Short mmCIF file of C-alpha atoms in Angstrom, two decimals:
data_model
loop_
_atom_site.label_atom_id
_atom_site.label_comp_id
_atom_site.label_asym_id
_atom_site.label_seq_id
_atom_site.Cartn_x
_atom_site.Cartn_y
_atom_site.Cartn_z
CA MET A 1 99.48 99.64 108.91
CA ALA A 2 99.37 100.91 105.37
CA PHE A 3 96.87 99.15 102.99
CA ARG A 4 98.44 96.53 100.89
CA LEU A 5 96.78 94.91 97.67
CA ASP A 6 96.26 91.22 98.02
CA GLY A 7 94.73 89.61 94.85
CA PRO A 8 93.13 86.23 95.43
CA VAL A 9 92.76 83.53 92.57
CA LEU A 10 89.90 84.45 90.42
CA GLU A 11 88.45 81.93 88.11
CA GLY A 12 85.63 81.75 85.41
CA ALA A 13 84.80 79.55 82.55
CA LEU A 14 87.45 80.57 80.14
CA VAL A 15 90.37 82.09 82.35
CA ARG A 16 91.88 81.69 85.77
CA LEU A 17 93.76 84.63 87.24
CA GLU A 18 96.51 83.36 89.40
CA PRO A 19 99.12 85.44 91.37
CA LEU A 20 102.16 85.93 89.14
CA THR A 21 105.17 83.83 90.07
CA HIS A 22 108.11 82.51 88.19
CA HIS A 23 106.09 79.20 87.79
CA HIS A 24 104.42 81.05 84.83
CA GLU A 25 107.83 82.24 83.20
CA ALA A 26 108.07 79.56 80.45
CA ASP A 27 104.40 80.00 79.33
CA LEU A 28 104.83 83.82 79.45
CA ALA A 29 107.93 83.72 77.56
CA ALA A 30 106.28 81.78 74.64
CA ALA A 31 103.12 84.01 74.84
CA GLY A 32 105.27 87.26 74.44
CA GLU A 33 107.03 85.81 71.42
CA GLN A 34 103.82 85.33 69.32
CA ASP A 35 102.89 88.09 66.91
CA ARG A 36 103.93 91.20 68.61
CA ALA A 37 102.14 93.64 66.29
CA SER A 38 99.67 94.74 68.76
CA PHE A 39 102.13 95.48 71.54
CA GLY A 40 103.51 98.64 70.18
CA TYR A 41 102.44 100.64 73.16
CA THR A 42 102.25 97.96 75.85
CA TRP A 43 104.93 96.46 78.17
CA VAL A 44 105.25 92.99 77.01
CA PRO A 45 108.33 91.13 77.72
CA THR A 46 110.42 89.18 75.11
CA ALA A 47 111.40 85.66 76.08
CA ALA A 48 114.67 86.85 77.17
CA GLU A 49 113.08 89.64 79.35
CA THR A 50 110.42 87.51 81.06
CA ARG A 51 112.33 86.57 84.23
CA ALA A 52 113.21 90.42 84.81
CA TYR A 53 109.58 91.25 84.02
CA ILE A 54 108.15 88.88 86.72
CA ASP A 55 111.01 90.23 89.11
CA ALA A 56 109.83 93.82 88.40
CA GLN A 57 106.26 92.98 89.13
CA HIS A 58 107.19 91.31 92.34
CA ALA A 59 109.11 94.49 93.33
CA ARG A 60 105.88 96.50 92.76
CA ALA A 61 103.94 93.91 94.64
CA ALA A 62 106.26 94.20 97.58
CA THR A 63 105.35 97.92 98.02
CA GLY A 64 101.79 96.84 98.57
CA ARG A 65 100.66 98.80 95.67
CA MET A 66 100.19 95.97 93.13
CA ALA A 67 98.72 92.46 92.95
CA PRO A 68 100.06 91.07 89.59
CA TYR A 69 98.31 88.04 87.99
CA ALA A 70 99.13 85.59 85.20
CA GLN A 71 96.16 84.77 82.97
CA ILE A 72 95.67 81.07 82.49
CA ASP A 73 93.74 79.77 79.60
CA LEU A 74 91.56 76.99 81.20
CA ALA A 75 91.36 75.15 77.73
CA THR A 76 95.08 74.65 77.69
CA GLY A 77 96.10 75.25 81.29
CA ARG A 78 98.89 77.68 79.94
CA ALA A 79 99.54 81.20 81.05
CA VAL A 80 98.67 83.40 77.91
CA GLY A 81 99.26 86.98 79.35
CA ALA A 82 99.23 89.06 82.46
CA THR A 83 97.19 91.65 84.18
CA ALA A 84 97.11 93.31 87.68
CA PHE A 85 95.34 95.41 90.29
CA TRP A 86 97.41 98.57 90.77
CA ASP A 87 97.53 101.85 92.55
CA PRO A 88 95.10 101.45 95.34
CA ARG A 89 93.67 104.45 96.93
CA VAL A 90 92.24 104.54 100.55
CA ARG A 91 90.28 107.00 102.43
CA PRO A 92 92.69 109.35 104.47
CA GLY A 93 93.44 107.95 108.00
CA THR A 94 92.01 104.53 107.32
CA ASP A 95 92.72 101.26 105.44
CA THR A 96 89.39 101.49 103.56
CA LEU A 97 90.11 101.06 99.82
CA TYR A 98 87.88 103.37 97.58
CA ALA A 99 89.50 103.07 94.28
CA VAL A 100 91.94 100.77 92.42
CA GLU A 101 93.28 100.51 88.82
CA VAL A 102 93.19 97.55 86.56
CA GLY A 103 96.31 97.52 84.33
CA PHE A 104 99.47 96.14 83.19
CA THR A 105 97.44 93.86 80.81
CA TRP A 106 98.51 91.98 77.73
CA LEU A 107 97.53 88.80 76.03
CA ALA A 108 99.30 86.58 73.49
CA ALA A 109 98.06 87.15 69.88
CA SER A 110 96.42 83.62 70.09
CA ALA A 111 94.35 84.51 73.00
CA GLN A 112 93.13 87.79 71.78
CA GLY A 113 89.59 87.85 70.60
CA THR A 114 88.66 84.62 72.51
CA GLY A 115 86.65 86.15 75.21
CA ILE A 116 89.57 85.78 77.79
CA ASN A 117 90.05 89.52 78.16
CA THR A 118 86.41 90.13 78.56
CA GLU A 119 86.02 87.32 81.31
CA ALA A 120 89.21 88.42 82.99
CA LYS A 121 87.89 92.14 83.31
CA LEU A 122 84.48 90.66 84.57
CA LEU A 123 86.44 88.68 87.32
CA LEU A 124 88.61 91.76 88.35
CA PHE A 125 85.78 94.27 88.29
CA ARG A 126 83.51 92.00 90.09
CA HIS A 127 86.05 91.50 92.85
CA ALA A 128 86.83 95.30 93.04
CA PHE A 129 83.24 96.29 93.35
CA GLU A 130 81.46 93.50 95.20
CA VAL A 131 84.31 92.27 97.61
CA TRP A 132 86.46 95.33 98.04
CA GLN A 133 83.34 97.52 97.51
CA VAL A 134 85.46 100.34 95.69
CA ALA A 135 83.71 103.52 94.50
CA ARG A 136 85.65 103.36 91.03
CA VAL A 137 87.96 101.20 89.09
CA ASP A 138 90.39 103.08 86.73
CA LEU A 139 91.94 102.07 83.45
CA LYS A 140 94.40 103.96 81.38
CA THR A 141 96.46 103.41 78.15
CA ASP A 142 98.70 105.39 75.97
CA ALA A 143 96.60 107.90 74.21
CA ARG A 144 97.97 106.73 70.90
CA ASN A 145 96.92 103.22 71.36
CA ALA A 146 93.77 103.10 69.49
CA ARG A 147 93.34 99.32 69.83
CA SER A 148 93.51 99.39 73.68
CA ARG A 149 91.26 102.36 73.84
CA ALA A 150 88.63 100.57 71.95
CA ALA A 151 89.11 97.40 74.10
CA ILE A 152 88.76 99.42 77.21
CA ALA A 153 85.52 101.21 76.13
CA LYS A 154 84.27 97.77 74.94
CA VAL A 155 84.27 96.36 78.50
CA GLY A 156 82.18 99.31 79.72
CA ALA A 157 84.71 101.87 81.00
CA ARG A 158 83.87 105.49 80.19
CA PHE A 159 86.58 107.81 78.64
CA GLU A 160 87.41 110.66 80.96
CA GLY A 161 89.97 112.47 78.82
CA VAL A 162 93.77 112.45 78.09
CA LEU A 163 96.21 113.58 80.76
CA ARG A 164 99.45 114.94 78.95
CA SER A 165 102.89 113.71 79.96
CA TRP A 166 101.27 111.57 82.59
CA SER A 167 103.06 108.25 82.83
CA GLN A 168 105.87 106.24 81.64
CA SER A 169 105.98 105.32 78.05
CA TRP A 170 106.36 101.65 77.07
CA ALA A 171 106.69 102.36 73.33
CA PRO A 172 109.83 101.02 71.67
CA GLY A 173 112.62 103.69 71.62
CA GLU A 174 110.95 105.86 74.27
CA ASP A 175 112.66 104.66 77.42
CA GLY A 176 112.69 107.40 79.99
CA LEU A 177 110.06 109.56 78.10
CA LEU A 178 106.59 110.24 79.37
CA ARG A 179 103.41 109.48 77.41
CA ASP A 180 99.95 111.06 77.25
CA SER A 181 97.49 108.77 78.93
CA ALA A 182 93.87 108.19 77.87
CA MET A 183 91.99 107.83 81.29
CA PHE A 184 88.89 105.65 81.61
CA SER A 185 86.76 104.47 84.65
CA ILE A 186 83.84 102.62 85.92
CA ILE A 187 82.16 103.83 88.98
CA ASP A 188 80.01 101.88 91.54
CA ALA A 189 76.72 103.24 90.28
CA GLU A 190 77.60 101.91 86.72
CA TRP A 191 78.82 98.53 87.76
CA PRO A 192 75.41 96.52 87.72
CA GLN A 193 74.61 97.64 84.06
CA CYS A 194 78.36 96.88 83.13
CA ARG A 195 78.39 93.52 84.77
CA VAL A 196 75.11 92.71 82.82
CA ALA A 197 76.66 93.72 79.57
CA LEU A 198 79.91 91.72 80.17
CA GLU A 199 77.91 88.66 81.15
CA ALA A 200 75.83 88.82 77.95
CA ARG A 201 78.99 89.20 75.86
CA LEU A 202 80.25 85.91 77.40
CA ALA A 203 76.95 84.06 77.20
CA PRO A 204 76.79 81.30 74.51
CA PRO A 205 74.47 82.10 71.55
CA ASN A 206 70.72 81.89 72.23
CA GLU A 207 71.40 81.79 75.92
CA SER A 208 70.72 84.59 78.33
CA PRO A 209 73.10 85.25 81.30
CA GLN A 210 71.52 84.29 84.56
#
């Protein structure tokens, strides 16, 4: 049987990552209608597009190649964005996962800069490296998206270069076009140091992470 991604609920102090369902639709519709200035190169549904967005992610999940999540702000109990495990790679002839991508990530404007993204990445990376025991986690973004590139670098991923005309563009007016993708990764040897850095960023002032 082919490998299928199956993402469990992951919970921290700020955010809970729940498998994406239509139960999250109203919250995500509201989240996507907040200030959209930071969404220029990212696939974020408008309120009218949210149902179709969830259906599209479910269709990807049905192939076994995606585990989509809603990001739940624990302070409010509301979904404030989405993310996913995506594009699993397994060793030939086995079901042993050795690499996976973290992507399809977005947050409402009000949730950006709150620590939710940092903790969500910690939860996803920790599960990938410590439960699935992958050798690497991939992240990529539109090469033009300086904000996203900075955020990916800030969570500890290393820039590997730009692949030209690599994947679908999500920029407005570019339907059907390909974008250049900036590629990043974390490998298993880097994960312990990356984890310490992420935990330090999340620790309250004057308190060291355990």
